[in-house]
């Protein structure tokens, strides 16, 4: 995707400023939507600011400067600008896709900053963005003999994701997931050869690397013969549904489900008994990747025409991604199953959730922005009165937890499944149930 | 043109190096030609600001303005800065986003004290909690009330009840173009922010007039802002699937869509509505724009229009009329208002148009915060404006007819302007008193022929409004228009120019949208020139000139 491919959309931006504000807001304190401009302050950091940069580069009116690159990469690619813009502009501006194209242009021109190149080098060499040896991917499941067996009879592929596999802080969540799936009688297999989805490479502007990573993982999944894929990773969920169709990579016939939905389905079917016991207020942070960014992408190769002289219409009509078809309800349904726990919502939630700041490797590429975003989001969580902030994305959870700890912010941060299993009576859930397919 | 190194150093020393930028990309990002207000074909305006500064306080603003005076550099401030910010060559842009404090809401005295970057959505969220709300201009919930109260017309749908923003401005703090800080009104007397006229320096009307200063007369850094009673919910529940967000119509509120067969009858009804004081908000949204509000995409609108399945309130046959909001605190009160409304409608031969619950809820959200006014640009991303007709509602039929006639040729199938509605006039009452009408024919800026048609319309309607067949007063008398037509408005241009030159002797505060320091020659000759330009026989030539000008103009 080139900037010239985006010319029509770039020109349609009328600078209405909705890319910086949350639609339908009911809060004085929590009304902004863009962590990038909230941090950078100059309008350059907003979606329209980046659109202006993209246009200037495309037209040859701008050269590269440090500030140009910094403003583009001080962004978690959370898509809040896109959701806000579409409130009144439908799909005729679609800023997020232009931001993808802008980063690709910067990469093609050899102008990606060193912090980005370091992440990409790690992805290329070690298959993860953390600089950790490739062989460490499976460290979390050492000692679990069953996990290390290849379940050729399993109809479900359990996708782990880099952000959990390589982070010991996320291993309790993974163990909880495995435990619940076993309890539900879901027969699954894991592949020690699992690699990145291409999601992060794409976010950073490396489309071809993203494609090659996606193709490799898709090939791996196909060889398992699995008909269902449960992913523990919010960013992978977005990759499978939104990114891979952009890249022309498919998982033909494989149903993709996030682990929260799989467990919710199991509970609804009675495969996991509800023995939850916990009290207190909790609030839930919607990961961008599980929410608005996971809305399925449908390729469109039509054209834009004018009806009634000057009404822009797509021919054939294209599906506009408003951010509504993400996974918002399963995590909430699970939390509401816990008697004694009161789920209170933050002012900005679901498709309008404020990004934690960690997306697109921002804690490495734009650490100041990432930190500020997390502080802001944690403040919003604290103001709900909740004692626990829960998320179903390992990246979000890790980032928010670390920032809360660094700044002594009085709220506990937990992964969704870890929180659930912590609320369960342990002895009644320790036996694996007979196999039942869903 | 860049600012000098010394000027840069002076500003950096005053407000911090992290709060000033002369980077090319940063400058470009402030030069976006959003709706084509700058006439060139490029989406980046011809002139980019020389530097962008982020003041965090009134003191910062004062320091910056003084430095600009010292170095003779132009400057221009903006808040959220919607659409297009116009700069002259060599201008420092003051982005006021760091000045975002909502200092207080004085519940008992129904006012707020706010800084430039407090937006309506934030202010309303807090005001609602206290049973108050604010006026909202057409730019919607992300606009700055301070900016519209001091620096632009401040016109909006809620104005029927709240008054427009010249009326909502109370005391204010002003950094003059030469760098003095003056508190006007009661704030000047150290008596709080409740009164715009004093005791204390009472310059409100002189400084902002009806159209505001548009960046041409210094910087406003704090204001007292009127709030108005709100008997709706203390926290607005927004429902619906994005992007079709809605607000449930509160108990004892009513949203009606009423239609008449003629604008004469519709106008008669307005006079009765006003004298009866039963209506809180009254607006005519063009039926095609109602369609854009109720449908999430242009494709859906076009498809349903072609199928003939648009909801009744979005159809042209119901387009002569009003969407009316009535507000009450009890069932008895709303029942009374409803009876009066129905009696007026019957007396004026109107009819209620069927509306579904979700349609009323969509309109309710818009009536509360003007959030969907932006959808007027969704068809084609830009539009012209008849620059606002102000006058008595008695002129309403003539105003509509004039717009319709002027647009007829260009709105034909195959023409340069959107043909979805003959006159696309947004109409409402101001302060329960006079008419506001703004026709917004839409077009895409990249289509230069359409752009030329839009510009022609603006010029012709401006002339029609005030000159040939007067249909009211042109309200957006901004920038060059003040120069061209000031002689028709009590020579307002001369008085504005006196004020400009008195307070901005070096002409540093950017006057692109305000009166210029010196009258341009074309303005002096305009009373004669316009007779040539608008001669009916020369319209074909004018059309050709406008098309050439926008196709090959600057940029």
JSON list of C-alpha atoms in Angstrom, two decimals, chain A residues 3-4 7 10-11 52-62 105, chain B residues 32 41-44 48 555:
[
{"chain": "A", "resi": 3, "resn": "UNK", "atom": "CA", "xyz": [0.74, 6.81, -0.11]},
{"chain": "A", "resi": 4, "resn": "UNK", "atom": "CA", "xyz": [-0.49, 7.40, -3.62]},
{"chain": "A", "resi": 7, "resn": "UNK", "atom": "CA", "xyz": [-4.44, 9.97, -1.96]},
{"chain": "A", "resi": 10, "resn": "UNK", "atom": "CA", "xyz": [-5.92, 11.81, 2.52]},
{"chain": "A", "resi": 11, "resn": "UNK", "atom": "CA", "xyz": [-7.63, 14.53, 0.53]},
{"chain": "A", "resi": 52, "resn": "UNK", "atom": "CA", "xyz": [-0.65, 16.22, 6.51]},
{"chain": "A", "resi": 53, "resn": "UNK", "atom": "CA", "xyz": [2.81, 14.66, 6.74]},
{"chain": "A", "resi": 54, "resn": "UNK", "atom": "CA", "xyz": [1.77, 11.79, 4.50]},
{"chain": "A", "resi": 55, "resn": "UNK", "atom": "CA", "xyz": [0.38, 14.22, 1.96]},
{"chain": "A", "resi": 56, "resn": "UNK", "atom": "CA", "xyz": [3.48, 16.39, 2.12]},
{"chain": "A", "resi": 57, "resn": "UNK", "atom": "CA", "xyz": [5.75, 13.40, 1.51]},
{"chain": "A", "resi": 58, "resn": "UNK", "atom": "CA", "xyz": [3.55, 12.18, -1.29]},
{"chain": "A", "resi": 59, "resn": "UNK", "atom": "CA", "xyz": [3.60, 15.58, -2.97]},
{"chain": "A", "resi": 60, "resn": "UNK", "atom": "CA", "xyz": [7.32, 15.99, -2.50]},
{"chain": "A", "resi": 61, "resn": "UNK", "atom": "CA", "xyz": [6.84, 19.03, -0.31]},
{"chain": "A", "resi": 62, "resn": "UNK", "atom": "CA", "xyz": [8.41, 17.54, 2.78]},
{"chain": "A", "resi": 105, "resn": "UNK", "atom": "CA", "xyz": [6.81, 4.76, 3.10]},
{"chain": "B", "resi": 32, "resn": "UNK", "atom": "CA", "xyz": [-3.86, 21.60, 6.37]},
{"chain": "B", "resi": 41, "resn": "UNK", "atom": "CA", "xyz": [-5.95, 23.09, -5.07]},
{"chain": "B", "resi": 42, "resn": "UNK", "atom": "CA", "xyz": [-3.36, 21.69, -2.69]},
{"chain": "B", "resi": 43, "resn": "UNK", "atom": "CA", "xyz": [-4.40, 20.29, 0.65]},
{"chain": "B", "resi": 44, "resn": "UNK", "atom": "CA", "xyz": [-1.48, 22.10, 2.20]},
{"chain": "B", "resi": 48, "resn": "UNK", "atom": "CA", "xyz": [2.68, 27.61, 6.53]},
{"chain": "B", "resi": 555, "resn": "UNK", "atom": "CA", "xyz": [-0.53, 26.39, -4.66]}
]
